[in-house]
mmCIF file of C-alpha atoms in Angstrom:
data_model
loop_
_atom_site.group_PDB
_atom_site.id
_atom_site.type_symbol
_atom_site.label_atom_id
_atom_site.label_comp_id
_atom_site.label_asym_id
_atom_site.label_seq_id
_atom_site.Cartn_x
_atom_site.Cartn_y
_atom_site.Cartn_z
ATOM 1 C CA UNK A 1 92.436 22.143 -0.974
ATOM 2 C CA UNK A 2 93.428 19.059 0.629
ATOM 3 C CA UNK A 3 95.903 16.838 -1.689
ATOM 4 C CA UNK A 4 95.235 13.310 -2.839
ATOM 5 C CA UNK A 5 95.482 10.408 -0.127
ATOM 6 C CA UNK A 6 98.148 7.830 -1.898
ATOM 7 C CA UNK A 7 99.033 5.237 -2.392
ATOM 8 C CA UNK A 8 95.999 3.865 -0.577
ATOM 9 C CA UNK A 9 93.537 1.898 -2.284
ATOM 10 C CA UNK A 10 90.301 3.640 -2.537
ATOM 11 C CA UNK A 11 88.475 1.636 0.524
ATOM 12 C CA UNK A 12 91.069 2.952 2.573
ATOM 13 C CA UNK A 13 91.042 6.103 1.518
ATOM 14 C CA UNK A 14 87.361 6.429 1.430
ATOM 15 C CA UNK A 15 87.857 5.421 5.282
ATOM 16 C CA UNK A 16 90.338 8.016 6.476
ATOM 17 C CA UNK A 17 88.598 10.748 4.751
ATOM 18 C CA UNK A 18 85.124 9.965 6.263
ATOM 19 C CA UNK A 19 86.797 9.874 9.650
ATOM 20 C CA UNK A 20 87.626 13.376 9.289
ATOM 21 C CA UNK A 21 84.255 14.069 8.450
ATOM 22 C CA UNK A 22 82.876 12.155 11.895
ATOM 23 C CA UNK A 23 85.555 14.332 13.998
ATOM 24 C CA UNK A 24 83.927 17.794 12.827
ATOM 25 C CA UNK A 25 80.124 16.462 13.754
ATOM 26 C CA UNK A 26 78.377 18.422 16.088
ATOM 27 C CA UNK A 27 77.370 14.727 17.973
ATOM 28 C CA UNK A 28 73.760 16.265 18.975
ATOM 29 C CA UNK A 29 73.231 17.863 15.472
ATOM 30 C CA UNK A 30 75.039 14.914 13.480
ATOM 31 C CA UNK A 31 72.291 12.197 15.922
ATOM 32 C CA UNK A 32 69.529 14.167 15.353
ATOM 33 C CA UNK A 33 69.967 14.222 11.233
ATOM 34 C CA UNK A 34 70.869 10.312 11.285
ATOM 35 C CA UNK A 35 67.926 9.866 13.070
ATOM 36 C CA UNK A 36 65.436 10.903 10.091
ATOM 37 C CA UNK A 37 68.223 9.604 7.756
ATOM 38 C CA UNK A 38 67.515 6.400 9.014
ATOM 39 C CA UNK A 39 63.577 6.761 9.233
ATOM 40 C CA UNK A 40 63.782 7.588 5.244
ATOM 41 C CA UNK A 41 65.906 4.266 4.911
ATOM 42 C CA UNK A 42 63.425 2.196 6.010
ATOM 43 C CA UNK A 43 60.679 3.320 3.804
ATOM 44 C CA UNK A 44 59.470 7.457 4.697
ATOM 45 C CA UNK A 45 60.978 9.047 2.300
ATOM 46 C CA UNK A 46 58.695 11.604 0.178
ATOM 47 C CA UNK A 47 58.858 10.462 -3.627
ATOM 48 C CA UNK A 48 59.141 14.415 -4.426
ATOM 49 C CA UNK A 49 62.185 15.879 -2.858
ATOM 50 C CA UNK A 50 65.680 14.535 -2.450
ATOM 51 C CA UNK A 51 66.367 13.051 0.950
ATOM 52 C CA UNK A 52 69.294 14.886 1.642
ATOM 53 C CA UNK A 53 68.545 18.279 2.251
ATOM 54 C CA UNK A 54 71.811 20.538 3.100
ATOM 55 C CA UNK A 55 75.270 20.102 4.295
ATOM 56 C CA UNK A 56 74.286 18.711 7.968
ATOM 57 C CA UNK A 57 72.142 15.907 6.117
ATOM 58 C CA UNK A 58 74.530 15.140 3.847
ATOM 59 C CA UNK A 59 77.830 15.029 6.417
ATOM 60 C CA UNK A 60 75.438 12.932 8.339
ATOM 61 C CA UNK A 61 74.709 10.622 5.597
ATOM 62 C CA UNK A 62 78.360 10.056 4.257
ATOM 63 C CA UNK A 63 79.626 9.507 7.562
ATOM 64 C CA UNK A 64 76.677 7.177 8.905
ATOM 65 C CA UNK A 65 75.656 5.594 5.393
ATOM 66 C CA UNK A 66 78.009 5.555 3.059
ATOM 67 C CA UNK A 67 80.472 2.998 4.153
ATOM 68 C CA UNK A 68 77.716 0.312 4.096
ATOM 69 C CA UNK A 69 76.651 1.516 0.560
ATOM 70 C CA UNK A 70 79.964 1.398 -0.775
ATOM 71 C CA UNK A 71 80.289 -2.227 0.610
ATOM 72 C CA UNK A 72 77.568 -3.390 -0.569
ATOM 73 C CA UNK A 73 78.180 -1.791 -3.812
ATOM 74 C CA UNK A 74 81.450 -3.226 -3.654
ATOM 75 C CA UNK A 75 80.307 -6.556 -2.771
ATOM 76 C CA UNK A 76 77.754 -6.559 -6.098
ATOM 77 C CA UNK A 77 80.714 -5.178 -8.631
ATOM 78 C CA UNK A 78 82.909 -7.542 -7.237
ATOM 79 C CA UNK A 79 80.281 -10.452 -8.661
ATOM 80 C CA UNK A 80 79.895 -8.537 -11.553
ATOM 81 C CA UNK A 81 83.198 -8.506 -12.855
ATOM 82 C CA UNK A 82 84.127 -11.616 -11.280
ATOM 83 C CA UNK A 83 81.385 -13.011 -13.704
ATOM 84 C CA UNK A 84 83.186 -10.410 -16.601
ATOM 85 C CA UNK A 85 87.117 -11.384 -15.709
ATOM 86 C CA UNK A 86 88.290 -9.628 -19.040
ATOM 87 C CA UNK A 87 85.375 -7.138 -19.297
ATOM 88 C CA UNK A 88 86.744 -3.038 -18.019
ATOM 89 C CA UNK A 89 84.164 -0.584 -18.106
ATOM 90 C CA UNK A 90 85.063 2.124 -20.820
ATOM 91 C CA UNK A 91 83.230 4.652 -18.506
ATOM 92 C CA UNK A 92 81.020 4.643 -15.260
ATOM 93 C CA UNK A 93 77.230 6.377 -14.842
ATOM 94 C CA UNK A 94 76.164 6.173 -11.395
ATOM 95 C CA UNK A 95 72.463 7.005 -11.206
ATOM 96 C CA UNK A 96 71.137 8.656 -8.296
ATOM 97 C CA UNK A 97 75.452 7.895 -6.719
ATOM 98 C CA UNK A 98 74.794 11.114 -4.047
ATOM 99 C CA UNK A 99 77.975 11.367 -2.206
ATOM 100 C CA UNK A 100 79.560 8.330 -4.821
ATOM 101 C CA UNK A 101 79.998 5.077 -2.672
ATOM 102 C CA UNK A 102 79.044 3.137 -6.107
ATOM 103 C CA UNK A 103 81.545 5.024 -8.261
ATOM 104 C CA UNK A 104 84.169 5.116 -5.244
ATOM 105 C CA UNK A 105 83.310 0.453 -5.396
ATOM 106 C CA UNK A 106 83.713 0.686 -8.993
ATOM 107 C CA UNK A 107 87.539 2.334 -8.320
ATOM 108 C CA UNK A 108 88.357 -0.730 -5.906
ATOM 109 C CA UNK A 109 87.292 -3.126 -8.209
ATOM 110 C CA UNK A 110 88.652 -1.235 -11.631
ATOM 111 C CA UNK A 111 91.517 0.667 -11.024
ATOM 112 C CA UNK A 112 93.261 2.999 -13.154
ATOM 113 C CA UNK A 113 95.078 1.640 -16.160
ATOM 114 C CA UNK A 114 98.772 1.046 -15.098
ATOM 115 C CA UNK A 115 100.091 1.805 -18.377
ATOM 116 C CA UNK A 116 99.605 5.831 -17.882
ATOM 117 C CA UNK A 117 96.157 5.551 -20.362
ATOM 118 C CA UNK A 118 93.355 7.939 -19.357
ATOM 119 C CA UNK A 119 91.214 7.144 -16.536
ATOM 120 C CA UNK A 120 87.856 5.868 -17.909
ATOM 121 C CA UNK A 121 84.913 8.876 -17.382
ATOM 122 C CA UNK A 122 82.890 8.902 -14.442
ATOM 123 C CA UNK A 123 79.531 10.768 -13.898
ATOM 124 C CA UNK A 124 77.459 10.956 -10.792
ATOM 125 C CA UNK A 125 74.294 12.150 -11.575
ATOM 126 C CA UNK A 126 71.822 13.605 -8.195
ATOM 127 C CA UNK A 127 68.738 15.901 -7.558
ATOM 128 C CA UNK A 128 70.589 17.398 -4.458
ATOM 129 C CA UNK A 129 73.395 19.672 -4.785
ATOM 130 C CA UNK A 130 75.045 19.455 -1.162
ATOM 131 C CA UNK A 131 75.497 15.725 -1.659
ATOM 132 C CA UNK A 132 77.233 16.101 -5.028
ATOM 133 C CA UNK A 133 79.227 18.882 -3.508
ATOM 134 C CA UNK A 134 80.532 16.793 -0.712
ATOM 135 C CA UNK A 135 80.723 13.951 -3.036
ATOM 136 C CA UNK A 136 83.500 16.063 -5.220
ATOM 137 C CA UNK A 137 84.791 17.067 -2.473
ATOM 138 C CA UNK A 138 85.861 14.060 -0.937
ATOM 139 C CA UNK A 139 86.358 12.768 -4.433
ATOM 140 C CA UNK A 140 89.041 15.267 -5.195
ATOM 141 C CA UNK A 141 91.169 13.623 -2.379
ATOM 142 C CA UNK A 142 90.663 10.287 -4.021
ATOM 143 C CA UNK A 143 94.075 8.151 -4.965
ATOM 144 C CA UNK A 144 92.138 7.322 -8.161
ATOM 145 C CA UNK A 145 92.500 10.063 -11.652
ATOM 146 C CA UNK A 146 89.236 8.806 -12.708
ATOM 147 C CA UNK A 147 87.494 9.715 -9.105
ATOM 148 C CA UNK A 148 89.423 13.226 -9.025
ATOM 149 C CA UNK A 149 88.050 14.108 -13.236
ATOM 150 C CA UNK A 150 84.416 12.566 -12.139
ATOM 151 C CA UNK A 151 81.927 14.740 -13.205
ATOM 152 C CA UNK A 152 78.904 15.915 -10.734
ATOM 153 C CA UNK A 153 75.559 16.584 -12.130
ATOM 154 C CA UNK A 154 72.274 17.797 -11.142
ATOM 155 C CA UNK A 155 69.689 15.609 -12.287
ATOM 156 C CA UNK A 156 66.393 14.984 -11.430
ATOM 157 C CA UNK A 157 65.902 10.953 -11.049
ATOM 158 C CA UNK A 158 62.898 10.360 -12.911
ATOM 159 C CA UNK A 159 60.980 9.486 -15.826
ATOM 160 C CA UNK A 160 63.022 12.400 -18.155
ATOM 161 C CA UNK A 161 66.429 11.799 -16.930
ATOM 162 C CA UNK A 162 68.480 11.088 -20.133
ATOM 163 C CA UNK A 163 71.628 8.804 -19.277
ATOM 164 C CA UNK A 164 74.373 8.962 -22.651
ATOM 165 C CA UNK A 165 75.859 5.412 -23.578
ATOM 166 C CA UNK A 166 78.450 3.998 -21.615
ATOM 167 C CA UNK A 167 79.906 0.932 -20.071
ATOM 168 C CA UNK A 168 78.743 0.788 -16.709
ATOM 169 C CA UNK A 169 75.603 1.660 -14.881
ATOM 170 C CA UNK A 170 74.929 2.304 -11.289
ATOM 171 C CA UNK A 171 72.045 2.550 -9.630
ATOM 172 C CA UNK A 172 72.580 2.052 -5.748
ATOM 173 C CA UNK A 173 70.047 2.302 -3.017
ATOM 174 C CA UNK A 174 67.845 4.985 -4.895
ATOM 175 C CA UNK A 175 64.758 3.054 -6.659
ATOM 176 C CA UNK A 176 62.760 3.450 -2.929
ATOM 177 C CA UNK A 177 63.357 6.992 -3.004
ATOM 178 C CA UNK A 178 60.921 6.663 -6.347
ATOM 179 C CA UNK A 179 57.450 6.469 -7.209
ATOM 180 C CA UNK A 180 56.882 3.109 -9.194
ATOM 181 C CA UNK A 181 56.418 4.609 -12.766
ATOM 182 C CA UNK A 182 59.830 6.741 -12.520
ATOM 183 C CA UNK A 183 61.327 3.662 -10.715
ATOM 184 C CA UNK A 184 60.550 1.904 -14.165
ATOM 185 C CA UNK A 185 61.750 4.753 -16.369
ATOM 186 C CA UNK A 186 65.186 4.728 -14.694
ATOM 187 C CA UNK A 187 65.713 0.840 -14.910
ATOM 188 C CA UNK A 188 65.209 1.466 -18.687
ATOM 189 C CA UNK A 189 67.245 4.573 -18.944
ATOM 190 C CA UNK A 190 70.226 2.298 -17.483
ATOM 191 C CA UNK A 191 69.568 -0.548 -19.504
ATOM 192 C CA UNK A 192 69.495 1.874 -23.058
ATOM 193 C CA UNK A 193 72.694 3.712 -21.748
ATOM 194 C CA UNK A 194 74.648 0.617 -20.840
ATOM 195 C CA UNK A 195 76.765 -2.717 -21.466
ATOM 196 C CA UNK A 196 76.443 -3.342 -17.754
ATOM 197 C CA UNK A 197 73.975 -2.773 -15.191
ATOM 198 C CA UNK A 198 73.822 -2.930 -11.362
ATOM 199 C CA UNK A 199 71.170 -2.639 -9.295
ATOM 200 C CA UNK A 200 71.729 -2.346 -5.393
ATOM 201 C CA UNK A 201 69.019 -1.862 -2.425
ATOM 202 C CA UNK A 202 68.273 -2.705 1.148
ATOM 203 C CA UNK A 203 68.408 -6.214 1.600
ATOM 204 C CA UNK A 204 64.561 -6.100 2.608
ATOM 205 C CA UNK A 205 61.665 -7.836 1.327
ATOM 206 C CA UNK A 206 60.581 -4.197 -0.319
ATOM 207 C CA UNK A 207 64.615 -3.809 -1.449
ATOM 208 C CA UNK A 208 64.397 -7.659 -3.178
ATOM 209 C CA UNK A 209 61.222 -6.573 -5.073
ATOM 210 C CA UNK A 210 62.394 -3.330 -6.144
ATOM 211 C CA UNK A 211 65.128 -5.643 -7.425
ATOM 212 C CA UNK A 212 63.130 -8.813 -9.229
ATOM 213 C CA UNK A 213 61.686 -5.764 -11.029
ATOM 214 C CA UNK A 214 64.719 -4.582 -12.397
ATOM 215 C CA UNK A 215 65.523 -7.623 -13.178
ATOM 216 C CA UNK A 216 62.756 -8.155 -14.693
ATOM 217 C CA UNK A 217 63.019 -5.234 -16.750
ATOM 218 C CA UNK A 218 66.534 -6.112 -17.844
ATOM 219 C CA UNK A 219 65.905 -9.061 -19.070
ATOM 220 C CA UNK A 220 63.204 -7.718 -21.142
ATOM 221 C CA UNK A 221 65.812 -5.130 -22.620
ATOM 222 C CA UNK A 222 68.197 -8.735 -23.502
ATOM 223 C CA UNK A 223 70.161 -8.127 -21.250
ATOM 224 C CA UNK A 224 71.936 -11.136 -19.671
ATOM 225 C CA UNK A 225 72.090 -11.733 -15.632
ATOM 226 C CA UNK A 226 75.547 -12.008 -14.883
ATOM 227 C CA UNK A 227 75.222 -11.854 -10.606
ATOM 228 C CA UNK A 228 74.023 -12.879 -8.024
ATOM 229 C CA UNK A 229 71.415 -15.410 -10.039
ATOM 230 C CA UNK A 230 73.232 -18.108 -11.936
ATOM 231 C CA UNK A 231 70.557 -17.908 -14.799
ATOM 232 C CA UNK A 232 68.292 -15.783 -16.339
ATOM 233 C CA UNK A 233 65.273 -17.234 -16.116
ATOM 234 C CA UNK A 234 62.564 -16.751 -13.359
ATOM 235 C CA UNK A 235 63.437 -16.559 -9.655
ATOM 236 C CA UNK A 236 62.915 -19.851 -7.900
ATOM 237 C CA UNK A 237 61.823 -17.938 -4.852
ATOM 238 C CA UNK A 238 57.810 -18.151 -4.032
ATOM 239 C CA UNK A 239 56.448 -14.554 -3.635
ATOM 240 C CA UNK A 240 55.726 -13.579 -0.392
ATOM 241 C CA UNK A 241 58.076 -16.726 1.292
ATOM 242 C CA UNK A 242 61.457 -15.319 1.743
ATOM 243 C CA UNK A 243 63.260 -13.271 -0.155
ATOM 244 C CA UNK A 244 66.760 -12.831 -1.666
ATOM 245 C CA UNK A 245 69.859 -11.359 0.200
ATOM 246 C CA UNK A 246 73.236 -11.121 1.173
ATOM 247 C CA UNK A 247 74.983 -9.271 3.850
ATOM 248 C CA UNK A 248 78.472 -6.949 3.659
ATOM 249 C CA UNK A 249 80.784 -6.255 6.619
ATOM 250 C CA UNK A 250 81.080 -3.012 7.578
ATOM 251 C CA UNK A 251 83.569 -1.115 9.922
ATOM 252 C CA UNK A 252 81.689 0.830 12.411
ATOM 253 C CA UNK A 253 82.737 4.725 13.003
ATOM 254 C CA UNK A 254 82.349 6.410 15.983
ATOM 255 C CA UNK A 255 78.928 7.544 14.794
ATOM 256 C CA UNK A 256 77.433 4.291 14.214
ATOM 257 C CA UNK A 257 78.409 3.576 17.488
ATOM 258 C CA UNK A 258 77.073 6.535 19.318
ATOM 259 C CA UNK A 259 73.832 6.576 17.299
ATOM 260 C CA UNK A 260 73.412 2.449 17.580
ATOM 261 C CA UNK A 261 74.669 2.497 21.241
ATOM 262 C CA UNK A 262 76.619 -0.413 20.131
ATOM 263 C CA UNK A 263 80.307 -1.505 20.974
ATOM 264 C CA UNK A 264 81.173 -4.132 17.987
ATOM 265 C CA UNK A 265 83.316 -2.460 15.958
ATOM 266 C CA UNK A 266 81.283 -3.962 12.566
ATOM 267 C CA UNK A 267 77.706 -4.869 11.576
ATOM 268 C CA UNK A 268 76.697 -6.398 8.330
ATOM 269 C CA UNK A 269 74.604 -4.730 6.144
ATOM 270 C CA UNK A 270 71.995 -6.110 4.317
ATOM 271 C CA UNK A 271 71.780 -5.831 0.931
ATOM 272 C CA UNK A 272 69.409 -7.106 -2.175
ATOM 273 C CA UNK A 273 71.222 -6.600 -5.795
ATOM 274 C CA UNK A 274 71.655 -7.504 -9.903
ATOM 275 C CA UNK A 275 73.992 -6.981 -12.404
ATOM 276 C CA UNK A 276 73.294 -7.986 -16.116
ATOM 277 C CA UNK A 277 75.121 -7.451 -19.097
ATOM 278 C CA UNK A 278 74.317 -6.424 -23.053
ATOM 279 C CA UNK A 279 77.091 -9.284 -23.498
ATOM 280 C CA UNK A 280 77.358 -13.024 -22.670
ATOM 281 C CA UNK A 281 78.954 -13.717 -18.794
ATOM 282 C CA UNK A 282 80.060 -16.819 -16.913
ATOM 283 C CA UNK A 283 77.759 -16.366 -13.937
ATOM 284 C CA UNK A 284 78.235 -18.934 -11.300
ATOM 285 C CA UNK A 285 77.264 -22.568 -11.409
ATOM 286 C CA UNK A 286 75.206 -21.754 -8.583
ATOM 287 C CA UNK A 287 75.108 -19.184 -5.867
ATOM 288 C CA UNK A 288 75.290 -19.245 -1.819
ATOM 289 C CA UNK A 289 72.220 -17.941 -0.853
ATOM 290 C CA UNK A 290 72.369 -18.009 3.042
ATOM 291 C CA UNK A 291 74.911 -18.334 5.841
ATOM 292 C CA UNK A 292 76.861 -21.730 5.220
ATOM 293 C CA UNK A 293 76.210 -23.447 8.381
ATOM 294 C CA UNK A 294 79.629 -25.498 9.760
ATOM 295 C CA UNK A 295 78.874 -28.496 11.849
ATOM 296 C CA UNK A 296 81.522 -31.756 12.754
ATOM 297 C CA UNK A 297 82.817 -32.846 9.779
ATOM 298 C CA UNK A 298 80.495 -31.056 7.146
ATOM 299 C CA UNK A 299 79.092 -27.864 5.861
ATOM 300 C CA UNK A 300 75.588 -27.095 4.593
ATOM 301 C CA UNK A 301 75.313 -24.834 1.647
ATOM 302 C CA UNK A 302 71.969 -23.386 0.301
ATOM 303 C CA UNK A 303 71.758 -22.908 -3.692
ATOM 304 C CA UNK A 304 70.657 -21.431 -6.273
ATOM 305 C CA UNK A 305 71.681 -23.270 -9.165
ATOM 306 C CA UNK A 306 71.933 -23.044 -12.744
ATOM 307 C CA UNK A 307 69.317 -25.413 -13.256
ATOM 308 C CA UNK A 308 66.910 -23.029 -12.009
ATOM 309 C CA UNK A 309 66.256 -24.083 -8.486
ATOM 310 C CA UNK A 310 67.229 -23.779 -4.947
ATOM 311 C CA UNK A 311 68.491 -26.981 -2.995
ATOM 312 C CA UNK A 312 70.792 -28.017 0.026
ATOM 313 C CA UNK A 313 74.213 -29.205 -0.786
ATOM 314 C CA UNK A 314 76.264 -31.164 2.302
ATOM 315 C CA UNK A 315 79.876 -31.326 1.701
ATOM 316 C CA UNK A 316 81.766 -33.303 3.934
ATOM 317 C CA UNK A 317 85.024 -34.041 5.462
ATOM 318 C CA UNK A 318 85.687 -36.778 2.957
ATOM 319 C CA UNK A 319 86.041 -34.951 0.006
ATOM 320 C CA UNK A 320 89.124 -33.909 0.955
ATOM 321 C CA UNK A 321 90.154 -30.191 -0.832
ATOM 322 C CA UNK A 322 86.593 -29.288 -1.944
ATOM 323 C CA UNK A 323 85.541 -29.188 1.962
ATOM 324 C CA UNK A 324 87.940 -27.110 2.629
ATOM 325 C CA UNK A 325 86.833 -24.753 0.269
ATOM 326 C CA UNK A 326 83.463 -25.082 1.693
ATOM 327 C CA UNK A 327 84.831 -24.241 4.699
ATOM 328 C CA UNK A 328 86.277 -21.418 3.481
ATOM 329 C CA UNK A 329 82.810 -20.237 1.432
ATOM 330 C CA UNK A 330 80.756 -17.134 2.571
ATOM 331 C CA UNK A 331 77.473 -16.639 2.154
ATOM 332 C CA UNK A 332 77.298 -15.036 -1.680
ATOM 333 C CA UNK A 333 80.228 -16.464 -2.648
ATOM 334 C CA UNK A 334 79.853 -18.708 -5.764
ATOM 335 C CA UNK A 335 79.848 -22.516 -5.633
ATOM 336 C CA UNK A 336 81.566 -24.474 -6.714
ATOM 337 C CA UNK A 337 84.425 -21.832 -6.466
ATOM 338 C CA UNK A 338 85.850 -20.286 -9.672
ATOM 339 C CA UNK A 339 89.237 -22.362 -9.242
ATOM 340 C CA UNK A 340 87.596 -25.679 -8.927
ATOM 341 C CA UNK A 341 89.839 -27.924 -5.745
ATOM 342 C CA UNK A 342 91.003 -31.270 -7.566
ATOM 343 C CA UNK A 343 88.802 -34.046 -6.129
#
């Protein structure tokens, strides 16, 4: 049994220990198995049977997939609890977490108590056994207790899955693997289960409605939206005109590369998410909802505001400190940043 990796953080560790993984792929066996990975991504998958089917899928998966999920995850918890500054999760239920890139985030973003408490419990909860056992298996070599005590359950994600209360709920790039009615049923499970809730999926137009109907459905439990949207209320975006996004960048292994045929050493991923709370947050003022686009002497940043609408902002070279913090502002960072710049 291999020993902890410390005193990495976990995105670090989470690296080195998929690299491993990559080095023991049979290449023609590991290209073969991303292949229909990535055919299920984009929308094949059967709504009855997990995705990942034995240890070859599931190698594949981690090694292809889950560094983009646990950015994006990361990305999305990062707005959560930036929204939540004093808020810790008591514990972690990660719905549908495979392999665990969301509960693997969630360490990065809430680590261990320094002051030798316990580590806050941490459930995965998956219909298919070889990802949860790779999942504790490269979570027992985690620098993080409450990664190396998660518990690994086999669950079927559906309409009867039973989720006990907790603080924070996970449910990352799984509502497409469902039909719509269990989609529903485990939106609600989350929301009865906990004080938080994220939702995560391709950044697609299919991923952003999957997501407006969590939303939706969170909102309806009174739950609060505490990220990306700066309000609760309806999305400003006209269905069927664009849809909301964000994108997370990823280190490429040498199986993204091989697979992709690509020689950048990153991609972004795309990704579509929510988190609400049972609680009150501070989402942002407003929201960056595309690329800020940089031209002489001024940026251009599309909103979504507080006031319930999306709309252009130009900052310019004459305001002094708060351009440079435009300049400075990715795309789904918040605006006007937390730390205001004195005019």
């Amino acid at each position: 049994m291999h020993a902890p990796l410390s005193p990495q953080a976990p995105a670090e560790a989470l690296r080195a220990t998929l690299a491993e993984l990559v080095d023991g792929l049979p290449p023609r066996q590991a290209a073969q198995a991303t292949a229909r990975l990535i055919a299920n991504y984009r929308g094949a998958t059967p709504t009855d049977a997990p995705v990942l089917r034995d240890r070859s899928d599931v190698v594949a998966y981690a090694a292809y997939r889950m560094p983009a999920t646990f950015e994006a995850d990361r990305a999305a918890l990062g707005a959560l609890a930036d929204a939540v500054p004093q808020w810790t999760p008591s514990g972690h239920t990660d719905i549908g977490g495979g392999t665990g890139a969301a509960v693997w985030a969630a360490a990065d973003i809430w680590p261990d108590p320094a002051d030798g408490a316990a580590p806050r419990p941490v459930t995965v909860l998956d219909w298919a056994e070889p990802a949860l056992a790779l999942g504790r298996e490269l979570a027992a070599r985690a620098p993080s207790a409450a990664l190396r005590d998660a518990r690994w359950r086999r669950a079927r994600i559906d309409a009867a899955l039973d989720v006990p209360p907790t603080g924070l709920v996970t449910v990352s790039y799984v509502l497409g693997e469902l039909t719509p009615a269990d989609r529903a049923a485990v939106v609600d499970a989350a929301a009865g289960a906990g004080e938080a809730v994220a939702v995560v999926e391709p950044g697609t137009p299919d991923g952003y409605r999957r997501i407006i109907e969590a939303r939706d459905r969170l909102v309806a439990a009174g739950f609060q939206i505490a990220a990306p949207c700066p309000h609760s209320a309806a999305c400003p975006i006209e269905e069927g005109t664009d849809w909301c996004h964000f994108a997370a960048r990823v280190s490429r292994s040498s199986l993204h590369r091989q697979v992709k045929g690509a020689s950048l050493a990153w991609e972004d991923e795309k990704f579509s998410y929510v988190a609400a709370t049972r609680f009150r947050p501070g989402p942002a003022t407003a929201r960056v909802v595309r690329r800020p686009q940089t031209r002489k002497g001024q940026v251009l940043l599309d909103l979504c505001r507080d006031t319930e609408e999306l709309s252009r902002e130009t900052v310019t070279k004459r305001q002094g400190p708060l351009y440079r913090a435009a300049r400075d502002t990715g795309w789904g960072d918040p605006w006007p940043p937390r730390e205001d710049p004195a005019p």
